Amino acid sequence: TTAFCIAAALAMSPGSLPGTPSQGRPGGSPQQPPRREAEQAGTMDRIAERYVKLVLAVGQHDRDYVDAYYGPAAWKTEAESRRAPLAWAAGEAAALGQELARLPPPAAEPEQLRARYLDRQLSAVAARVRMLQGTRMTVDEESRALYDAVAPVLPESHFQEILDRLERRFPG
């Protein structure tokens, strides 16, 4: 399952969800960022909002995909009533990934991390959609596609050493 409440919180910037107060710059200053940075943040907010709605749409095809959702109720209602086809979800994930890739690299580290996070999450959503459409993956392919992680490949001798130590410690 997707810990979606965390995913949405990380994808959306403070103040970008309807009904939430906008946040100032660090230190509480209400200063506006430079124009290019503000435009880029606005674009990333739009991508993040579409990402959240995309995940809610995919959740209509896999009831375990969204653990919890604490965003605008209208977004969830829209996903439930629309029940977008998986082909749409695949196209939306690809389009969002391309739009994110076209953005210039953010200057600030938090925005760099946010962009990288969104990129990986969009890749994971695209992989989950492919799986729901019938694509089969090995365990390693699936863990890489969904979680950006793969179990290490260790030689048999590694496990034999562990078994030998256990046998010495607990004979029989």
PDB file of C-alpha atoms in Angstrom:
ATOM      1  CA  THR A   1       0.000   0.000   0.000  1.00  0.00           C
ATOM      2  CA  THR A   2       0.970   3.602  -0.349  1.00  0.00           C
ATOM      3  CA  ALA A   3       1.319   5.732   2.732  1.00  0.00           C
ATOM      4  CA  PHE A   4      -0.560   8.361   0.812  1.00  0.00           C
ATOM      5  CA  CYS A   5      -1.141  10.813   3.632  1.00  0.00           C
ATOM      6  CA  ILE A   6       2.650  11.187   3.890  1.00  0.00           C
ATOM      7  CA  ALA A   7       3.115  11.216   0.125  1.00  0.00           C
ATOM      8  CA  ALA A   8       0.616  14.017  -0.357  1.00  0.00           C
ATOM      9  CA  ALA A   9       2.140  16.041   2.461  1.00  0.00           C
ATOM     10  CA  LEU A  10       5.590  15.775   0.919  1.00  0.00           C
ATOM     11  CA  ALA A  11       4.405  16.463  -2.603  1.00  0.00           C
ATOM     12  CA  MET A  12       2.412  19.557  -1.764  1.00  0.00           C
ATOM     13  CA  SER A  13       4.162  22.684  -0.572  1.00  0.00           C
ATOM     14  CA  PRO A  14       2.894  24.530   2.503  1.00  0.00           C
ATOM     15  CA  GLY A  15      -0.134  26.588   1.626  1.00  0.00           C
ATOM     16  CA  SER A  16      -0.774  24.893  -1.717  1.00  0.00           C
ATOM     17  CA  LEU A  17      -3.762  22.841  -0.553  1.00  0.00           C
ATOM     18  CA  PRO A  18      -7.071  24.703  -0.646  1.00  0.00           C
ATOM     19  CA  GLY A  19      -8.029  25.966   2.796  1.00  0.00           C
ATOM     20  CA  THR A  20      -4.507  26.014   4.224  1.00  0.00           C
ATOM     21  CA  PRO A  21      -2.697  29.226   5.107  1.00  0.00           C
ATOM     22  CA  SER A  22       0.294  30.079   2.960  1.00  0.00           C
ATOM     23  CA  GLN A  23       3.624  30.017   4.672  1.00  0.00           C
ATOM     24  CA  GLY A  24       6.279  32.675   4.520  1.00  0.00           C
ATOM     25  CA  ARG A  25       9.980  32.179   3.952  1.00  0.00           C
ATOM     26  CA  PRO A  26      12.134  30.586   6.701  1.00  0.00           C
ATOM     27  CA  GLY A  27      12.107  32.677   9.835  1.00  0.00           C
ATOM     28  CA  GLY A  28       8.475  33.668   9.338  1.00  0.00           C
ATOM     29  CA  SER A  29       9.170  36.420   6.800  1.00  0.00           C
ATOM     30  CA  PRO A  30       6.275  36.857   4.352  1.00  0.00           C
ATOM     31  CA  GLN A  31       8.744  37.861   1.621  1.00  0.00           C
ATOM     32  CA  GLN A  32       8.008  36.544  -1.823  1.00  0.00           C
ATOM     33  CA  PRO A  33      10.709  34.457  -3.504  1.00  0.00           C
ATOM     34  CA  PRO A  34      12.253  35.818  -6.693  1.00  0.00           C
ATOM     35  CA  ARG A  35       9.875  35.698  -9.703  1.00  0.00           C
ATOM     36  CA  ARG A  36      11.441  32.665 -11.450  1.00  0.00           C
ATOM     37  CA  GLU A  37      11.496  30.693  -8.192  1.00  0.00           C
ATOM     38  CA  ALA A  38       7.865  31.605  -7.472  1.00  0.00           C
ATOM     39  CA  GLU A  39       6.774  30.572 -10.977  1.00  0.00           C
ATOM     40  CA  GLN A  40       8.637  27.287 -10.657  1.00  0.00           C
ATOM     41  CA  ALA A  41       7.101  26.639  -7.226  1.00  0.00           C
ATOM     42  CA  GLY A  42       3.660  27.328  -8.703  1.00  0.00           C
ATOM     43  CA  THR A  43       4.325  24.890 -11.532  1.00  0.00           C
ATOM     44  CA  MET A  44       5.561  22.254  -9.093  1.00  0.00           C
ATOM     45  CA  ASP A  45       2.438  22.849  -6.965  1.00  0.00           C
ATOM     46  CA  ARG A  46       0.258  22.188 -10.030  1.00  0.00           C
ATOM     47  CA  ILE A  47       2.214  19.005 -10.804  1.00  0.00           C
ATOM     48  CA  ALA A  48       1.899  17.912  -7.163  1.00  0.00           C
ATOM     49  CA  GLU A  49      -1.849  18.547  -7.156  1.00  0.00           C
ATOM     50  CA  ARG A  50      -2.261  16.499 -10.334  1.00  0.00           C
ATOM     51  CA  TYR A  51      -0.071  13.770  -8.761  1.00  0.00           C
ATOM     52  CA  VAL A  52      -2.364  13.606  -5.705  1.00  0.00           C
ATOM     53  CA  LYS A  53      -5.432  13.391  -7.939  1.00  0.00           C
ATOM     54  CA  LEU A  54      -3.702  10.731 -10.063  1.00  0.00           C
ATOM     55  CA  VAL A  55      -3.005   8.565  -7.017  1.00  0.00           C
ATOM     56  CA  LEU A  56      -6.615   8.948  -5.877  1.00  0.00           C
ATOM     57  CA  ALA A  57      -7.692   7.806  -9.364  1.00  0.00           C
ATOM     58  CA  VAL A  58      -5.388   4.768  -9.255  1.00  0.00           C
ATOM     59  CA  GLY A  59      -6.820   4.005  -5.824  1.00  0.00           C
ATOM     60  CA  GLN A  60     -10.180   3.424  -7.497  1.00  0.00           C
ATOM     61  CA  HIS A  61      -8.650   0.386  -9.230  1.00  0.00           C
ATOM     62  CA  ASP A  62      -6.728  -0.916  -6.191  1.00  0.00           C
ATOM     63  CA  ARG A  63      -8.526  -0.387  -2.885  1.00  0.00           C
ATOM     64  CA  ASP A  64      -5.302  -0.955  -0.911  1.00  0.00           C
ATOM     65  CA  TYR A  65      -3.288   1.659  -2.815  1.00  0.00           C
ATOM     66  CA  VAL A  66      -4.271   4.672  -0.692  1.00  0.00           C
ATOM     67  CA  ASP A  67      -3.912   4.044   3.046  1.00  0.00           C
ATOM     68  CA  ALA A  68      -5.333   7.362   4.165  1.00  0.00           C
ATOM     69  CA  TYR A  69      -6.187  10.665   2.572  1.00  0.00           C
ATOM     70  CA  TYR A  70      -6.447  13.964   4.426  1.00  0.00           C
ATOM     71  CA  GLY A  71      -6.734  16.399   1.552  1.00  0.00           C
ATOM     72  CA  PRO A  72      -9.706  18.229   0.075  1.00  0.00           C
ATOM     73  CA  ALA A  73     -12.787  15.986   0.152  1.00  0.00           C
ATOM     74  CA  ALA A  74     -13.787  17.207  -3.313  1.00  0.00           C
ATOM     75  CA  TRP A  75     -10.670  15.630  -4.839  1.00  0.00           C
ATOM     76  CA  LYS A  76     -11.522  12.219  -3.412  1.00  0.00           C
ATOM     77  CA  THR A  77     -15.181  12.548  -4.422  1.00  0.00           C
ATOM     78  CA  GLU A  78     -14.132  13.493  -7.960  1.00  0.00           C
ATOM     79  CA  ALA A  79     -11.856  10.427  -8.211  1.00  0.00           C
ATOM     80  CA  GLU A  80     -14.629   8.157  -6.940  1.00  0.00           C
ATOM     81  CA  SER A  81     -17.250   9.503  -9.319  1.00  0.00           C
ATOM     82  CA  ARG A  82     -14.960   9.710 -12.364  1.00  0.00           C
ATOM     83  CA  ARG A  83     -13.269   6.306 -11.992  1.00  0.00           C
ATOM     84  CA  ALA A  84     -10.719   7.218 -14.656  1.00  0.00           C
ATOM     85  CA  PRO A  85      -9.473   4.321 -16.805  1.00  0.00           C
ATOM     86  CA  LEU A  86      -5.996   2.927 -16.192  1.00  0.00           C
ATOM     87  CA  ALA A  87      -4.950   4.069 -19.680  1.00  0.00           C
ATOM     88  CA  TRP A  88      -5.669   7.659 -18.594  1.00  0.00           C
ATOM     89  CA  ALA A  89      -3.636   7.126 -15.402  1.00  0.00           C
ATOM     90  CA  ALA A  90      -0.686   5.798 -17.418  1.00  0.00           C
ATOM     91  CA  GLY A  91      -0.805   8.811 -19.721  1.00  0.00           C
ATOM     92  CA  GLU A  92      -1.169  11.266 -16.844  1.00  0.00           C
ATOM     93  CA  ALA A  93       1.812   9.775 -14.979  1.00  0.00           C
ATOM     94  CA  ALA A  94       3.939  10.035 -18.132  1.00  0.00           C
ATOM     95  CA  ALA A  95       2.799  13.603 -18.858  1.00  0.00           C
ATOM     96  CA  LEU A  96       3.508  14.735 -15.296  1.00  0.00           C
ATOM     97  CA  GLY A  97       6.949  13.124 -15.362  1.00  0.00           C
ATOM     98  CA  GLN A  98       7.754  14.927 -18.619  1.00  0.00           C
ATOM     99  CA  GLU A  99       6.454  18.239 -17.276  1.00  0.00           C
ATOM    100  CA  LEU A 100       8.565  17.857 -14.128  1.00  0.00           C
ATOM    101  CA  ALA A 101      11.650  16.975 -16.193  1.00  0.00           C
ATOM    102  CA  ARG A 102      11.238  20.160 -18.247  1.00  0.00           C
ATOM    103  CA  LEU A 103      11.470  22.382 -15.162  1.00  0.00           C
ATOM    104  CA  PRO A 104      14.867  23.953 -14.529  1.00  0.00           C
ATOM    105  CA  PRO A 105      16.587  22.462 -11.478  1.00  0.00           C
ATOM    106  CA  PRO A 106      15.423  24.298  -8.343  1.00  0.00           C
ATOM    107  CA  ALA A 107      18.023  26.377  -6.532  1.00  0.00           C
ATOM    108  CA  ALA A 108      16.898  25.637  -2.969  1.00  0.00           C
ATOM    109  CA  GLU A 109      17.609  22.217  -1.470  1.00  0.00           C
ATOM    110  CA  PRO A 110      14.043  21.647  -0.157  1.00  0.00           C
ATOM    111  CA  GLU A 111      12.666  22.208  -3.658  1.00  0.00           C
ATOM    112  CA  GLN A 112      15.360  19.948  -5.145  1.00  0.00           C
ATOM    113  CA  LEU A 113      14.308  17.195  -2.730  1.00  0.00           C
ATOM    114  CA  ARG A 114      10.649  17.806  -3.522  1.00  0.00           C
ATOM    115  CA  ALA A 115      11.283  17.550  -7.272  1.00  0.00           C
ATOM    116  CA  ARG A 116      13.265  14.323  -6.831  1.00  0.00           C
ATOM    117  CA  TYR A 117      10.544  12.921  -4.576  1.00  0.00           C
ATOM    118  CA  LEU A 118       7.808  13.754  -7.088  1.00  0.00           C
ATOM    119  CA  ASP A 119       9.844  12.205  -9.902  1.00  0.00           C
ATOM    120  CA  ARG A 120      10.266   8.939  -8.006  1.00  0.00           C
ATOM    121  CA  GLN A 121       6.648   8.865  -6.903  1.00  0.00           C
ATOM    122  CA  LEU A 122       5.459   9.422 -10.471  1.00  0.00           C
ATOM    123  CA  SER A 123       7.665   6.532 -11.623  1.00  0.00           C
ATOM    124  CA  ALA A 124       6.175   4.344  -8.901  1.00  0.00           C
ATOM    125  CA  VAL A 125       2.601   5.271  -9.859  1.00  0.00           C
ATOM    126  CA  ALA A 126       3.359   4.499 -13.505  1.00  0.00           C
ATOM    127  CA  ALA A 127       4.775   1.106 -12.502  1.00  0.00           C
ATOM    128  CA  ARG A 128       1.730   0.309 -10.336  1.00  0.00           C
ATOM    129  CA  VAL A 129      -0.579   1.207 -13.221  1.00  0.00           C
ATOM    130  CA  ARG A 130       1.383  -1.124 -15.528  1.00  0.00           C
ATOM    131  CA  MET A 131       1.010  -3.882 -12.932  1.00  0.00           C
ATOM    132  CA  LEU A 132      -2.742  -3.268 -12.683  1.00  0.00           C
ATOM    133  CA  GLN A 133      -2.861  -3.519 -16.487  1.00  0.00           C
ATOM    134  CA  GLY A 134      -1.282  -6.965 -16.291  1.00  0.00           C
ATOM    135  CA  THR A 135       2.466  -6.379 -16.524  1.00  0.00           C
ATOM    136  CA  ARG A 136       4.334  -8.939 -14.440  1.00  0.00           C
ATOM    137  CA  MET A 137       7.637  -8.137 -12.788  1.00  0.00           C
ATOM    138  CA  THR A 138      10.231 -10.067 -10.869  1.00  0.00           C
ATOM    139  CA  VAL A 139      10.537  -9.260  -7.169  1.00  0.00           C
ATOM    140  CA  ASP A 140      13.623  -7.138  -7.852  1.00  0.00           C
ATOM    141  CA  GLU A 141      11.963  -5.286 -10.742  1.00  0.00           C
ATOM    142  CA  GLU A 142       8.881  -4.598  -8.636  1.00  0.00           C
ATOM    143  CA  SER A 143      10.810  -3.411  -5.577  1.00  0.00           C
ATOM    144  CA  ARG A 144      12.947  -1.121  -7.746  1.00  0.00           C
ATOM    145  CA  ALA A 145       9.927   0.255  -9.623  1.00  0.00           C
ATOM    146  CA  LEU A 146       7.705   0.785  -6.582  1.00  0.00           C
ATOM    147  CA  TYR A 147      10.161   1.490  -3.766  1.00  0.00           C
ATOM    148  CA  ASP A 148      13.421   2.477  -5.484  1.00  0.00           C
ATOM    149  CA  ALA A 149      15.148  -0.354  -3.603  1.00  0.00           C
ATOM    150  CA  VAL A 150      16.416  -3.836  -4.391  1.00  0.00           C
ATOM    151  CA  ALA A 151      17.490  -6.545  -1.973  1.00  0.00           C
ATOM    152  CA  PRO A 152      21.227  -7.140  -2.120  1.00  0.00           C
ATOM    153  CA  VAL A 153      22.513 -10.181  -3.975  1.00  0.00           C
ATOM    154  CA  LEU A 154      24.848 -12.112  -1.700  1.00  0.00           C
ATOM    155  CA  PRO A 155      26.847 -15.229  -2.487  1.00  0.00           C
ATOM    156  CA  GLU A 156      25.850 -18.536  -0.950  1.00  0.00           C
ATOM    157  CA  SER A 157      29.068 -18.457   1.099  1.00  0.00           C
ATOM    158  CA  HIS A 158      27.694 -15.465   3.031  1.00  0.00           C
ATOM    159  CA  PHE A 159      24.737 -17.494   4.254  1.00  0.00           C
ATOM    160  CA  GLN A 160      26.859 -20.573   4.889  1.00  0.00           C
ATOM    161  CA  GLU A 161      29.099 -18.529   7.215  1.00  0.00           C
ATOM    162  CA  ILE A 162      26.034 -17.428   9.181  1.00  0.00           C
ATOM    163  CA  LEU A 163      24.734 -20.995   9.376  1.00  0.00           C
ATOM    164  CA  ASP A 164      28.155 -22.218  10.545  1.00  0.00           C
ATOM    165  CA  ARG A 165      28.277 -19.579  13.313  1.00  0.00           C
ATOM    166  CA  LEU A 166      24.766 -20.500  14.414  1.00  0.00           C
ATOM    167  CA  GLU A 167      25.669 -24.186  14.464  1.00  0.00           C
ATOM    168  CA  ARG A 168      28.723 -23.491  16.661  1.00  0.00           C
ATOM    169  CA  ARG A 169      26.661 -21.364  19.030  1.00  0.00           C
ATOM    170  CA  PHE A 170      23.588 -23.636  19.083  1.00  0.00           C
ATOM    171  CA  PRO A 171      24.729 -27.164  18.184  1.00  0.00           C
ATOM    172  CA  GLY A 172      22.190 -29.638  16.830  1.00  0.00           C
TER     173      GLY A 172
END
